[in-house]
Amino acid sequence: MSKQQEQQLELLVHRMTWEAEGVVSLDLVHPAGKPLPAWEPGAHIDLHTGGQIRQYSLCGDPADTTRYRIAVLREPSSRGGSAHVHSGLRPGAVVTVKGPRNHFPLVEADSYLFVAGGIGITPILSQARAARSRGASWRLWHGGRTRASMAFGDELLQLAGDGGEVTFHPQDEHGHLDLPAILSHAGPRTRVYCCGPEPLLAAIEAACEGLGLRERLHIERFAAVRVPQPAGGEQSFEVEAARSGVTLTVGPEESIVDALERAGVAVETSCRDGICGTCETAVLDGTPDHRDMLLSAEEHAAGRTMMVCVSRCSSRRLVLDL
């Protein structure tokens, strides 16, 4: 879904359900009962809560336009987002939501191999449901710390009863997922989807690279991976905001977003880590130095858009559609 189609809505917390140890799901509905904007498997929304904006994957059924369902893990180190959801929100509360936005779409394929770690099951759940509805074969490996911490077990088993296969792999019982063995089930026309903590994502990237599956791997990150600075350090460069008529210099110690805001050019942002897609901006001229975790290698090479919260410039000047 393009940014132009995103909407900001005030939604009602209709229901909260414990899905696993430390995981609660929220059903969000329109207070007047209106249908909600459409979404596709892999999409997420921005949830304004506890003074923070956090991204949560939609894990319900896209065919159900009456509600959005998200699931939130209580993070011990929460800075306000998940802690507020668990401790401060209750049915009847009104929350601000923006989206949906999808940088993890389910492409057409004959078969799918899904790998989820912990709360990473949330986007995978809707994707497995879509794979079933498409009549594609699919297999899901769901890893977690303990069996009690793994959400949506009964729902996944129901889905698997119609042409799919689900394997639960609690770490305290079986150790880490054996990714090379799991990936051996990927046929020549299988797409691999993975979401979870960074160690799992790094491991599956390495395993797919070794097995020649990297081009068929799709991942979604919850946190940014820091890109090392160039050997000579960061360099200043010029940015022109074409629609605003503003030209400015981005210093070596500031982001494009910070420089634009300093010059009075408003940019919509959320994570500021290159993982949510809120600040994706069209590039009219120049060569971006991409440092986001969302755009594909092909999109990076094309250079038509960039995430201005983290990416920089490989040329001396960028012209942005702002």
PDB file of C-alpha atoms in Angstrom:
ATOM      1  CA  MET A   1       0.000   0.000   0.000  1.00  0.00           C
ATOM      2  CA  SER A   2       1.437   3.350  -0.976  1.00  0.00           C
ATOM      3  CA  LYS A   3       1.987   6.130   1.500  1.00  0.00           C
ATOM      4  CA  GLN A   4      -0.672   8.195  -0.235  1.00  0.00           C
ATOM      5  CA  GLN A   5      -3.269   5.594   0.745  1.00  0.00           C
ATOM      6  CA  GLU A   6      -2.312   5.485   4.417  1.00  0.00           C
ATOM      7  CA  GLN A   7      -4.833   6.878   6.839  1.00  0.00           C
ATOM      8  CA  GLN A   8      -4.631   8.037  10.422  1.00  0.00           C
ATOM      9  CA  LEU A   9      -7.536   6.665  12.418  1.00  0.00           C
ATOM     10  CA  GLU A  10      -8.804   6.754  15.963  1.00  0.00           C
ATOM     11  CA  LEU A  11      -9.719   3.158  16.744  1.00  0.00           C
ATOM     12  CA  LEU A  12     -11.347   1.443  19.685  1.00  0.00           C
ATOM     13  CA  VAL A  13      -9.690  -1.389  21.577  1.00  0.00           C
ATOM     14  CA  HIS A  14     -12.516  -3.901  21.294  1.00  0.00           C
ATOM     15  CA  ARG A  15     -10.913  -6.999  22.786  1.00  0.00           C
ATOM     16  CA  MET A  16      -7.630  -8.056  24.408  1.00  0.00           C
ATOM     17  CA  THR A  17      -6.672 -11.740  24.519  1.00  0.00           C
ATOM     18  CA  TRP A  18      -3.712 -13.540  26.057  1.00  0.00           C
ATOM     19  CA  GLU A  19      -2.165 -15.528  23.193  1.00  0.00           C
ATOM     20  CA  ALA A  20       0.904 -16.820  25.056  1.00  0.00           C
ATOM     21  CA  GLU A  21       3.117 -16.051  28.023  1.00  0.00           C
ATOM     22  CA  GLY A  22       3.835 -12.329  27.748  1.00  0.00           C
ATOM     23  CA  VAL A  23       1.894 -11.907  24.474  1.00  0.00           C
ATOM     24  CA  VAL A  24      -1.462 -10.134  24.265  1.00  0.00           C
ATOM     25  CA  SER A  25      -3.473  -9.547  21.101  1.00  0.00           C
ATOM     26  CA  LEU A  26      -5.649  -6.490  20.507  1.00  0.00           C
ATOM     27  CA  ASP A  27      -8.685  -6.280  18.243  1.00  0.00           C
ATOM     28  CA  LEU A  28      -9.025  -2.689  17.024  1.00  0.00           C
ATOM     29  CA  VAL A  29     -12.310  -1.518  15.480  1.00  0.00           C
ATOM     30  CA  HIS A  30     -13.776   1.712  14.168  1.00  0.00           C
ATOM     31  CA  PRO A  31     -15.887   3.377  16.898  1.00  0.00           C
ATOM     32  CA  ALA A  32     -18.725   3.888  14.389  1.00  0.00           C
ATOM     33  CA  GLY A  33     -18.456   0.385  12.960  1.00  0.00           C
ATOM     34  CA  LYS A  34     -17.060   1.557   9.625  1.00  0.00           C
ATOM     35  CA  PRO A  35     -14.904  -0.789   7.531  1.00  0.00           C
ATOM     36  CA  LEU A  36     -11.157  -0.339   7.958  1.00  0.00           C
ATOM     37  CA  PRO A  37      -8.685   0.293   5.115  1.00  0.00           C
ATOM     38  CA  ALA A  38      -7.707  -2.850   3.240  1.00  0.00           C
ATOM     39  CA  TRP A  39      -4.386  -4.572   3.848  1.00  0.00           C
ATOM     40  CA  GLU A  40      -2.398  -7.533   2.583  1.00  0.00           C
ATOM     41  CA  PRO A  41      -0.426 -10.226   4.453  1.00  0.00           C
ATOM     42  CA  GLY A  42       2.846  -8.887   5.816  1.00  0.00           C
ATOM     43  CA  ALA A  43       1.475  -5.387   6.466  1.00  0.00           C
ATOM     44  CA  HIS A  44       1.940  -3.466   9.695  1.00  0.00           C
ATOM     45  CA  ILE A  45       0.415  -0.401  11.321  1.00  0.00           C
ATOM     46  CA  ASP A  46       1.825   2.401  13.431  1.00  0.00           C
ATOM     47  CA  LEU A  47       0.335   2.416  16.916  1.00  0.00           C
ATOM     48  CA  HIS A  48       0.620   5.614  18.950  1.00  0.00           C
ATOM     49  CA  THR A  49       0.786   4.482  22.549  1.00  0.00           C
ATOM     50  CA  GLY A  50       2.505   5.475  25.770  1.00  0.00           C
ATOM     51  CA  GLY A  51       3.977   8.569  24.120  1.00  0.00           C
ATOM     52  CA  GLN A  52       5.672   6.343  21.511  1.00  0.00           C
ATOM     53  CA  ILE A  53       4.981   5.267  17.936  1.00  0.00           C
ATOM     54  CA  ARG A  54       5.555   1.561  17.436  1.00  0.00           C
ATOM     55  CA  GLN A  55       5.054  -0.737  14.454  1.00  0.00           C
ATOM     56  CA  TYR A  56       3.003  -3.925  14.867  1.00  0.00           C
ATOM     57  CA  SER A  57       2.252  -6.503  12.187  1.00  0.00           C
ATOM     58  CA  LEU A  58      -1.369  -7.231  11.363  1.00  0.00           C
ATOM     59  CA  CYS A  59      -2.051 -10.865  12.196  1.00  0.00           C
ATOM     60  CA  GLY A  60      -5.766 -11.187  11.512  1.00  0.00           C
ATOM     61  CA  ASP A  61      -7.620 -11.995   8.317  1.00  0.00           C
ATOM     62  CA  PRO A  62      -7.426  -9.370   5.524  1.00  0.00           C
ATOM     63  CA  ALA A  63     -10.919 -10.428   4.430  1.00  0.00           C
ATOM     64  CA  ASP A  64     -12.287  -9.170   7.764  1.00  0.00           C
ATOM     65  CA  THR A  65     -12.597  -5.403   7.266  1.00  0.00           C
ATOM     66  CA  THR A  66     -14.257  -4.881  10.652  1.00  0.00           C
ATOM     67  CA  ARG A  67     -11.088  -5.136  12.731  1.00  0.00           C
ATOM     68  CA  TYR A  68      -7.321  -4.998  12.855  1.00  0.00           C
ATOM     69  CA  ARG A  69      -5.614  -7.563  15.068  1.00  0.00           C
ATOM     70  CA  ILE A  70      -2.100  -7.084  16.403  1.00  0.00           C
ATOM     71  CA  ALA A  71      -0.133  -9.009  19.018  1.00  0.00           C
ATOM     72  CA  VAL A  72       2.311  -7.353  21.411  1.00  0.00           C
ATOM     73  CA  LEU A  73       5.103  -9.004  23.379  1.00  0.00           C
ATOM     74  CA  ARG A  74       5.858  -7.453  26.752  1.00  0.00           C
ATOM     75  CA  GLU A  75       9.514  -6.475  26.416  1.00  0.00           C
ATOM     76  CA  PRO A  76      11.408  -6.297  29.720  1.00  0.00           C
ATOM     77  CA  SER A  77      13.414  -3.331  28.400  1.00  0.00           C
ATOM     78  CA  SER A  78      10.377  -1.545  26.954  1.00  0.00           C
ATOM     79  CA  ARG A  79      10.720   2.243  26.740  1.00  0.00           C
ATOM     80  CA  GLY A  80       6.966   2.731  26.836  1.00  0.00           C
ATOM     81  CA  GLY A  81       5.421   0.975  23.839  1.00  0.00           C
ATOM     82  CA  SER A  82       4.788  -2.625  24.858  1.00  0.00           C
ATOM     83  CA  ALA A  83       4.697  -1.745  28.559  1.00  0.00           C
ATOM     84  CA  HIS A  84       1.869   0.715  27.941  1.00  0.00           C
ATOM     85  CA  VAL A  85      -0.070  -1.780  25.824  1.00  0.00           C
ATOM     86  CA  HIS A  86       0.136  -4.413  28.558  1.00  0.00           C
ATOM     87  CA  SER A  87      -0.330  -2.156  31.586  1.00  0.00           C
ATOM     88  CA  GLY A  88      -2.193   0.890  30.310  1.00  0.00           C
ATOM     89  CA  LEU A  89      -4.580  -0.240  27.583  1.00  0.00           C
ATOM     90  CA  ARG A  90      -7.881  -1.947  28.251  1.00  0.00           C
ATOM     91  CA  PRO A  91     -10.984  -2.670  26.129  1.00  0.00           C
ATOM     92  CA  GLY A  92     -12.799   0.594  25.484  1.00  0.00           C
ATOM     93  CA  ALA A  93      -9.623   2.669  25.114  1.00  0.00           C
ATOM     94  CA  VAL A  94      -9.156   4.735  21.963  1.00  0.00           C
ATOM     95  CA  VAL A  95      -5.793   4.627  20.184  1.00  0.00           C
ATOM     96  CA  THR A  96      -4.324   6.397  17.171  1.00  0.00           C
ATOM     97  CA  VAL A  97      -3.339   4.132  14.284  1.00  0.00           C
ATOM     98  CA  LYS A  98      -1.700   4.932  10.967  1.00  0.00           C
ATOM     99  CA  GLY A  99      -1.315   2.660   7.946  1.00  0.00           C
ATOM    100  CA  PRO A 100      -1.439  -0.061   6.885  1.00  0.00           C
ATOM    101  CA  ARG A 101       2.006  -0.218   5.260  1.00  0.00           C
ATOM    102  CA  ASN A 102       3.574  -3.288   3.675  1.00  0.00           C
ATOM    103  CA  HIS A 103       7.280  -3.873   3.070  1.00  0.00           C
ATOM    104  CA  PHE A 104       6.987  -7.639   3.591  1.00  0.00           C
ATOM    105  CA  PRO A 105       4.518  -8.694   0.871  1.00  0.00           C
ATOM    106  CA  LEU A 106       3.770 -12.322   0.058  1.00  0.00           C
ATOM    107  CA  VAL A 107       4.749 -12.787  -3.577  1.00  0.00           C
ATOM    108  CA  GLU A 108       3.112 -15.422  -5.747  1.00  0.00           C
ATOM    109  CA  ALA A 109       4.817 -18.809  -5.532  1.00  0.00           C
ATOM    110  CA  ASP A 110       4.103 -22.508  -5.905  1.00  0.00           C
ATOM    111  CA  SER A 111       5.182 -23.184  -2.334  1.00  0.00           C
ATOM    112  CA  TYR A 112       6.336 -21.360   0.778  1.00  0.00           C
ATOM    113  CA  LEU A 113       8.679 -22.143   3.635  1.00  0.00           C
ATOM    114  CA  PHE A 114       7.987 -19.956   6.671  1.00  0.00           C
ATOM    115  CA  VAL A 115      10.354 -19.570   9.635  1.00  0.00           C
ATOM    116  CA  ALA A 116       9.195 -17.549  12.640  1.00  0.00           C
ATOM    117  CA  GLY A 117      11.025 -16.755  15.847  1.00  0.00           C
ATOM    118  CA  GLY A 118       9.013 -15.682  18.882  1.00  0.00           C
ATOM    119  CA  ILE A 119       6.745 -12.709  18.206  1.00  0.00           C
ATOM    120  CA  GLY A 120       7.929 -12.892  14.584  1.00  0.00           C
ATOM    121  CA  ILE A 121       4.985 -15.228  14.067  1.00  0.00           C
ATOM    122  CA  THR A 122       2.671 -12.211  13.723  1.00  0.00           C
ATOM    123  CA  PRO A 123       3.216 -11.378  10.020  1.00  0.00           C
ATOM    124  CA  ILE A 124       3.845 -15.045   9.186  1.00  0.00           C
ATOM    125  CA  LEU A 125       0.410 -16.029  10.514  1.00  0.00           C
ATOM    126  CA  SER A 126      -1.455 -13.944   7.952  1.00  0.00           C
ATOM    127  CA  GLN A 127       0.935 -15.096   5.230  1.00  0.00           C
ATOM    128  CA  ALA A 128       0.313 -18.760   6.016  1.00  0.00           C
ATOM    129  CA  ARG A 129      -3.417 -18.090   5.853  1.00  0.00           C
ATOM    130  CA  ALA A 130      -2.946 -16.444   2.439  1.00  0.00           C
ATOM    131  CA  ALA A 131      -0.821 -19.343   1.179  1.00  0.00           C
ATOM    132  CA  ARG A 132      -3.637 -21.718   2.104  1.00  0.00           C
ATOM    133  CA  SER A 133      -6.233 -19.578   0.336  1.00  0.00           C
ATOM    134  CA  ARG A 134      -4.061 -19.495  -2.788  1.00  0.00           C
ATOM    135  CA  GLY A 135      -3.866 -23.284  -2.829  1.00  0.00           C
ATOM    136  CA  ALA A 136      -0.082 -23.233  -2.468  1.00  0.00           C
ATOM    137  CA  SER A 137       1.789 -25.799  -0.404  1.00  0.00           C
ATOM    138  CA  TRP A 138       3.445 -24.397   2.703  1.00  0.00           C
ATOM    139  CA  ARG A 139       5.439 -25.431   5.709  1.00  0.00           C
ATOM    140  CA  LEU A 140       6.034 -23.398   8.866  1.00  0.00           C
ATOM    141  CA  TRP A 141       8.709 -23.758  11.538  1.00  0.00           C
ATOM    142  CA  HIS A 142       7.836 -21.806  14.669  1.00  0.00           C
ATOM    143  CA  GLY A 143      10.664 -21.332  17.171  1.00  0.00           C
ATOM    144  CA  GLY A 144      10.486 -19.790  20.621  1.00  0.00           C
ATOM    145  CA  ARG A 145      12.138 -19.775  24.019  1.00  0.00           C
ATOM    146  CA  THR A 146       9.526 -22.088  25.531  1.00  0.00           C
ATOM    147  CA  ARG A 147       6.325 -23.693  24.326  1.00  0.00           C
ATOM    148  CA  ALA A 148       4.320 -21.436  26.647  1.00  0.00           C
ATOM    149  CA  SER A 149       5.811 -18.319  25.031  1.00  0.00           C
ATOM    150  CA  MET A 150       4.788 -19.254  21.471  1.00  0.00           C
ATOM    151  CA  ALA A 151       1.608 -17.507  20.347  1.00  0.00           C
ATOM    152  CA  PHE A 152      -1.234 -18.703  18.114  1.00  0.00           C
ATOM    153  CA  GLY A 153      -0.496 -22.425  18.421  1.00  0.00           C
ATOM    154  CA  ASP A 154      -4.104 -23.616  18.112  1.00  0.00           C
ATOM    155  CA  GLU A 155      -4.794 -21.224  15.233  1.00  0.00           C
ATOM    156  CA  LEU A 156      -1.726 -22.444  13.355  1.00  0.00           C
ATOM    157  CA  LEU A 157      -2.710 -26.075  13.799  1.00  0.00           C
ATOM    158  CA  GLN A 158      -6.142 -25.269  12.387  1.00  0.00           C
ATOM    159  CA  LEU A 159      -4.550 -23.654   9.358  1.00  0.00           C
ATOM    160  CA  ALA A 160      -2.223 -26.596   8.853  1.00  0.00           C
ATOM    161  CA  GLY A 161      -5.153 -28.973   8.739  1.00  0.00           C
ATOM    162  CA  ASP A 162      -5.852 -27.840   5.189  1.00  0.00           C
ATOM    163  CA  GLY A 163      -2.756 -28.510   3.103  1.00  0.00           C
ATOM    164  CA  GLY A 164      -0.055 -26.975   5.291  1.00  0.00           C
ATOM    165  CA  GLU A 165       2.398 -28.238   7.883  1.00  0.00           C
ATOM    166  CA  VAL A 166       3.474 -26.624  11.165  1.00  0.00           C
ATOM    167  CA  THR A 167       6.384 -27.659  13.385  1.00  0.00           C
ATOM    168  CA  PHE A 168       6.769 -26.089  16.828  1.00  0.00           C
ATOM    169  CA  HIS A 169      10.362 -25.906  18.044  1.00  0.00           C
ATOM    170  CA  PRO A 170      10.758 -24.600  21.629  1.00  0.00           C
ATOM    171  CA  GLN A 171      14.394 -23.839  22.323  1.00  0.00           C
ATOM    172  CA  ASP A 172      14.342 -25.252  25.864  1.00  0.00           C
ATOM    173  CA  GLU A 173      13.230 -28.618  24.461  1.00  0.00           C
ATOM    174  CA  HIS A 174      15.063 -28.867  21.133  1.00  0.00           C
ATOM    175  CA  GLY A 175      17.750 -26.170  21.029  1.00  0.00           C
ATOM    176  CA  HIS A 176      18.125 -23.736  18.153  1.00  0.00           C
ATOM    177  CA  LEU A 177      16.420 -24.254  14.821  1.00  0.00           C
ATOM    178  CA  ASP A 178      18.518 -26.348  12.426  1.00  0.00           C
ATOM    179  CA  LEU A 179      18.266 -23.913   9.534  1.00  0.00           C
ATOM    180  CA  PRO A 180      20.246 -25.892   6.923  1.00  0.00           C
ATOM    181  CA  ALA A 181      17.996 -28.908   7.553  1.00  0.00           C
ATOM    182  CA  ILE A 182      14.876 -26.762   7.417  1.00  0.00           C
ATOM    183  CA  LEU A 183      15.974 -25.067   4.204  1.00  0.00           C
ATOM    184  CA  SER A 184      16.602 -28.452   2.605  1.00  0.00           C
ATOM    185  CA  HIS A 185      12.801 -28.643   2.233  1.00  0.00           C
ATOM    186  CA  ALA A 186      12.821 -25.621  -0.108  1.00  0.00           C
ATOM    187  CA  GLY A 187      12.098 -26.720  -3.650  1.00  0.00           C
ATOM    188  CA  PRO A 188      13.243 -24.880  -6.787  1.00  0.00           C
ATOM    189  CA  ARG A 189      10.084 -22.709  -6.806  1.00  0.00           C
ATOM    190  CA  THR A 190       9.787 -22.183  -3.037  1.00  0.00           C
ATOM    191  CA  ARG A 191       9.865 -18.733  -1.454  1.00  0.00           C
ATOM    192  CA  VAL A 192      11.326 -18.490   2.057  1.00  0.00           C
ATOM    193  CA  TYR A 193       9.852 -16.017   4.553  1.00  0.00           C
ATOM    194  CA  CYS A 194      11.374 -15.309   7.964  1.00  0.00           C
ATOM    195  CA  CYS A 195      10.638 -12.897  10.795  1.00  0.00           C
ATOM    196  CA  GLY A 196      12.079 -12.856  14.286  1.00  0.00           C
ATOM    197  CA  PRO A 197      15.022 -11.654  16.384  1.00  0.00           C
ATOM    198  CA  GLU A 198      18.206 -10.500  14.692  1.00  0.00           C
ATOM    199  CA  PRO A 199      20.304 -13.634  15.464  1.00  0.00           C
ATOM    200  CA  LEU A 200      17.726 -15.769  13.621  1.00  0.00           C
ATOM    201  CA  LEU A 201      17.626 -13.399  10.655  1.00  0.00           C
ATOM    202  CA  ALA A 202      21.414 -13.230  10.389  1.00  0.00           C
ATOM    203  CA  ALA A 203      21.627 -17.017  10.600  1.00  0.00           C
ATOM    204  CA  ILE A 204      19.021 -17.645   7.910  1.00  0.00           C
ATOM    205  CA  GLU A 205      20.644 -15.064   5.623  1.00  0.00           C
ATOM    206  CA  ALA A 206      23.956 -16.885   5.981  1.00  0.00           C
ATOM    207  CA  ALA A 207      22.356 -20.309   5.481  1.00  0.00           C
ATOM    208  CA  CYS A 208      20.453 -19.169   2.385  1.00  0.00           C
ATOM    209  CA  GLU A 209      23.612 -17.604   0.973  1.00  0.00           C
ATOM    210  CA  GLY A 210      25.424 -20.909   1.355  1.00  0.00           C
ATOM    211  CA  LEU A 211      22.604 -22.875  -0.258  1.00  0.00           C
ATOM    212  CA  GLY A 212      22.002 -20.493  -3.154  1.00  0.00           C
ATOM    213  CA  LEU A 213      18.600 -19.400  -1.793  1.00  0.00           C
ATOM    214  CA  ARG A 214      19.374 -15.773  -0.958  1.00  0.00           C
ATOM    215  CA  GLU A 215      17.320 -14.362  -3.848  1.00  0.00           C
ATOM    216  CA  ARG A 216      14.262 -16.298  -2.663  1.00  0.00           C
ATOM    217  CA  LEU A 217      14.544 -15.206   0.973  1.00  0.00           C
ATOM    218  CA  HIS A 218      12.243 -12.499   2.336  1.00  0.00           C
ATOM    219  CA  ILE A 219      12.820 -11.192   5.854  1.00  0.00           C
ATOM    220  CA  GLU A 220      11.375  -8.543   8.144  1.00  0.00           C
ATOM    221  CA  ARG A 221      13.381  -7.024  10.963  1.00  0.00           C
ATOM    222  CA  PHE A 222      12.143  -5.621  14.267  1.00  0.00           C
ATOM    223  CA  ALA A 223      15.370  -3.698  14.854  1.00  0.00           C
ATOM    224  CA  ALA A 224      17.928  -2.000  12.675  1.00  0.00           C
ATOM    225  CA  VAL A 225      21.346  -3.432  11.892  1.00  0.00           C
ATOM    226  CA  ARG A 226      23.937  -0.712  12.158  1.00  0.00           C
ATOM    227  CA  VAL A 227      25.904  -0.053   8.993  1.00  0.00           C
ATOM    228  CA  PRO A 228      29.620   0.676   9.604  1.00  0.00           C
ATOM    229  CA  GLN A 229      30.785   4.175   8.756  1.00  0.00           C
ATOM    230  CA  PRO A 230      32.991   4.590   5.676  1.00  0.00           C
ATOM    231  CA  ALA A 231      36.729   4.306   6.330  1.00  0.00           C
ATOM    232  CA  GLY A 232      37.181   8.059   5.954  1.00  0.00           C
ATOM    233  CA  GLY A 233      34.146   8.892   8.079  1.00  0.00           C
ATOM    234  CA  GLU A 234      30.888  10.452   6.986  1.00  0.00           C
ATOM    235  CA  GLN A 235      30.970  13.336   4.509  1.00  0.00           C
ATOM    236  CA  SER A 236      28.748  16.386   4.153  1.00  0.00           C
ATOM    237  CA  PHE A 237      26.481  16.625   1.114  1.00  0.00           C
ATOM    238  CA  GLU A 238      23.806  18.882  -0.332  1.00  0.00           C
ATOM    239  CA  VAL A 239      20.076  18.134  -0.367  1.00  0.00           C
ATOM    240  CA  GLU A 240      17.445  20.037  -2.294  1.00  0.00           C
ATOM    241  CA  ALA A 241      13.822  19.696  -1.209  1.00  0.00           C
ATOM    242  CA  ALA A 242      12.326  20.386  -4.645  1.00  0.00           C
ATOM    243  CA  ARG A 243       8.727  21.142  -3.693  1.00  0.00           C
ATOM    244  CA  SER A 244       9.714  23.265  -0.696  1.00  0.00           C
ATOM    245  CA  GLY A 245      12.341  25.260  -2.585  1.00  0.00           C
ATOM    246  CA  VAL A 246      14.899  24.625   0.165  1.00  0.00           C
ATOM    247  CA  THR A 247      18.536  23.624  -0.345  1.00  0.00           C
ATOM    248  CA  LEU A 248      20.669  22.685   2.646  1.00  0.00           C
ATOM    249  CA  THR A 249      23.856  20.934   3.704  1.00  0.00           C
ATOM    250  CA  VAL A 250      23.654  17.683   5.661  1.00  0.00           C
ATOM    251  CA  GLY A 251      26.599  17.490   8.018  1.00  0.00           C
ATOM    252  CA  PRO A 252      28.619  14.347   8.802  1.00  0.00           C
ATOM    253  CA  GLU A 253      27.008  13.957  12.228  1.00  0.00           C
ATOM    254  CA  GLU A 254      23.350  14.502  11.310  1.00  0.00           C
ATOM    255  CA  SER A 255      20.697  12.656   9.335  1.00  0.00           C
ATOM    256  CA  ILE A 256      18.863  13.995   6.314  1.00  0.00           C
ATOM    257  CA  VAL A 257      15.680  14.116   8.416  1.00  0.00           C
ATOM    258  CA  ASP A 258      17.381  16.180  11.124  1.00  0.00           C
ATOM    259  CA  ALA A 259      18.782  18.596   8.567  1.00  0.00           C
ATOM    260  CA  LEU A 260      15.415  18.975   6.831  1.00  0.00           C
ATOM    261  CA  GLU A 261      13.624  19.579  10.121  1.00  0.00           C
ATOM    262  CA  ARG A 262      16.277  22.148  11.068  1.00  0.00           C
ATOM    263  CA  ALA A 263      15.443  23.960   7.817  1.00  0.00           C
ATOM    264  CA  GLY A 264      11.711  23.837   8.465  1.00  0.00           C
ATOM    265  CA  VAL A 265      10.879  21.043   5.988  1.00  0.00           C
ATOM    266  CA  ALA A 266       8.445  18.603   7.586  1.00  0.00           C
ATOM    267  CA  VAL A 267       9.075  14.890   7.065  1.00  0.00           C
ATOM    268  CA  GLU A 268       6.833  12.196   8.451  1.00  0.00           C
ATOM    269  CA  THR A 269       8.883   9.767  10.543  1.00  0.00           C
ATOM    270  CA  SER A 270       8.370   7.023  13.093  1.00  0.00           C
ATOM    271  CA  CYS A 271      11.189   4.583  13.898  1.00  0.00           C
ATOM    272  CA  ARG A 272      14.120   6.704  12.613  1.00  0.00           C
ATOM    273  CA  ASP A 273      16.022   3.423  12.255  1.00  0.00           C
ATOM    274  CA  GLY A 274      15.184   2.511   8.651  1.00  0.00           C
ATOM    275  CA  ILE A 275      12.836  -0.351   9.502  1.00  0.00           C
ATOM    276  CA  CYS A 276       9.284   1.027   9.281  1.00  0.00           C
ATOM    277  CA  GLY A 277       9.068   2.797   5.903  1.00  0.00           C
ATOM    278  CA  THR A 278       7.273   5.906   7.179  1.00  0.00           C
ATOM    279  CA  CYS A 279       9.848   8.342   5.807  1.00  0.00           C
ATOM    280  CA  GLU A 280      10.257   6.738   2.361  1.00  0.00           C
ATOM    281  CA  THR A 281      10.863   9.620  -0.048  1.00  0.00           C
ATOM    282  CA  ALA A 282      11.111   9.818  -3.832  1.00  0.00           C
ATOM    283  CA  VAL A 283      14.557  10.687  -5.218  1.00  0.00           C
ATOM    284  CA  LEU A 284      14.459  13.044  -8.228  1.00  0.00           C
ATOM    285  CA  ASP A 285      18.212  13.274  -8.775  1.00  0.00           C
ATOM    286  CA  GLY A 286      21.431  12.027  -7.190  1.00  0.00           C
ATOM    287  CA  THR A 287      22.589   8.679  -5.827  1.00  0.00           C
ATOM    288  CA  PRO A 288      21.389   7.539  -2.399  1.00  0.00           C
ATOM    289  CA  ASP A 289      23.653   5.653  -0.011  1.00  0.00           C
ATOM    290  CA  HIS A 290      21.008   3.211   1.248  1.00  0.00           C
ATOM    291  CA  ARG A 291      21.228   2.094   4.872  1.00  0.00           C
ATOM    292  CA  ASP A 292      17.673   0.925   5.511  1.00  0.00           C
ATOM    293  CA  MET A 293      16.517  -2.609   6.267  1.00  0.00           C
ATOM    294  CA  LEU A 294      13.428  -2.518   4.043  1.00  0.00           C
ATOM    295  CA  LEU A 295      14.111  -1.925   0.379  1.00  0.00           C
ATOM    296  CA  SER A 296      15.324  -4.825  -1.743  1.00  0.00           C
ATOM    297  CA  ALA A 297      18.699  -4.944  -3.474  1.00  0.00           C
ATOM    298  CA  GLU A 298      16.906  -4.141  -6.733  1.00  0.00           C
ATOM    299  CA  GLU A 299      15.187  -1.124  -5.163  1.00  0.00           C
ATOM    300  CA  HIS A 300      18.503   0.055  -3.728  1.00  0.00           C
ATOM    301  CA  ALA A 301      20.112  -0.224  -7.158  1.00  0.00           C
ATOM    302  CA  ALA A 302      17.243   1.654  -8.834  1.00  0.00           C
ATOM    303  CA  GLY A 303      17.540   4.524  -6.340  1.00  0.00           C
ATOM    304  CA  ARG A 304      14.029   5.830  -6.967  1.00  0.00           C
ATOM    305  CA  THR A 305      13.183   6.135  -3.259  1.00  0.00           C
ATOM    306  CA  MET A 306      15.105   6.192   0.009  1.00  0.00           C
ATOM    307  CA  MET A 307      14.571   6.190   3.765  1.00  0.00           C
ATOM    308  CA  VAL A 308      15.777   9.641   4.742  1.00  0.00           C
ATOM    309  CA  CYS A 309      16.007   8.810   8.444  1.00  0.00           C
ATOM    310  CA  VAL A 310      19.160   6.686   8.025  1.00  0.00           C
ATOM    311  CA  SER A 311      20.325   6.714   4.386  1.00  0.00           C
ATOM    312  CA  ARG A 312      22.823   9.223   3.068  1.00  0.00           C
ATOM    313  CA  CYS A 313      24.272  10.258  -0.298  1.00  0.00           C
ATOM    314  CA  SER A 314      26.876   8.668  -2.571  1.00  0.00           C
ATOM    315  CA  SER A 315      26.897  11.655  -4.927  1.00  0.00           C
ATOM    316  CA  ARG A 316      27.549  15.268  -3.968  1.00  0.00           C
ATOM    317  CA  ARG A 317      23.873  16.259  -4.158  1.00  0.00           C
ATOM    318  CA  LEU A 318      20.421  14.773  -3.743  1.00  0.00           C
ATOM    319  CA  VAL A 319      17.167  16.220  -5.018  1.00  0.00           C
ATOM    320  CA  LEU A 320      14.172  14.910  -3.066  1.00  0.00           C
ATOM    321  CA  ASP A 321      10.437  15.154  -3.731  1.00  0.00           C
ATOM    322  CA  LEU A 322       9.713  17.116  -0.588  1.00  0.00           C
TER     323      LEU A 322
END
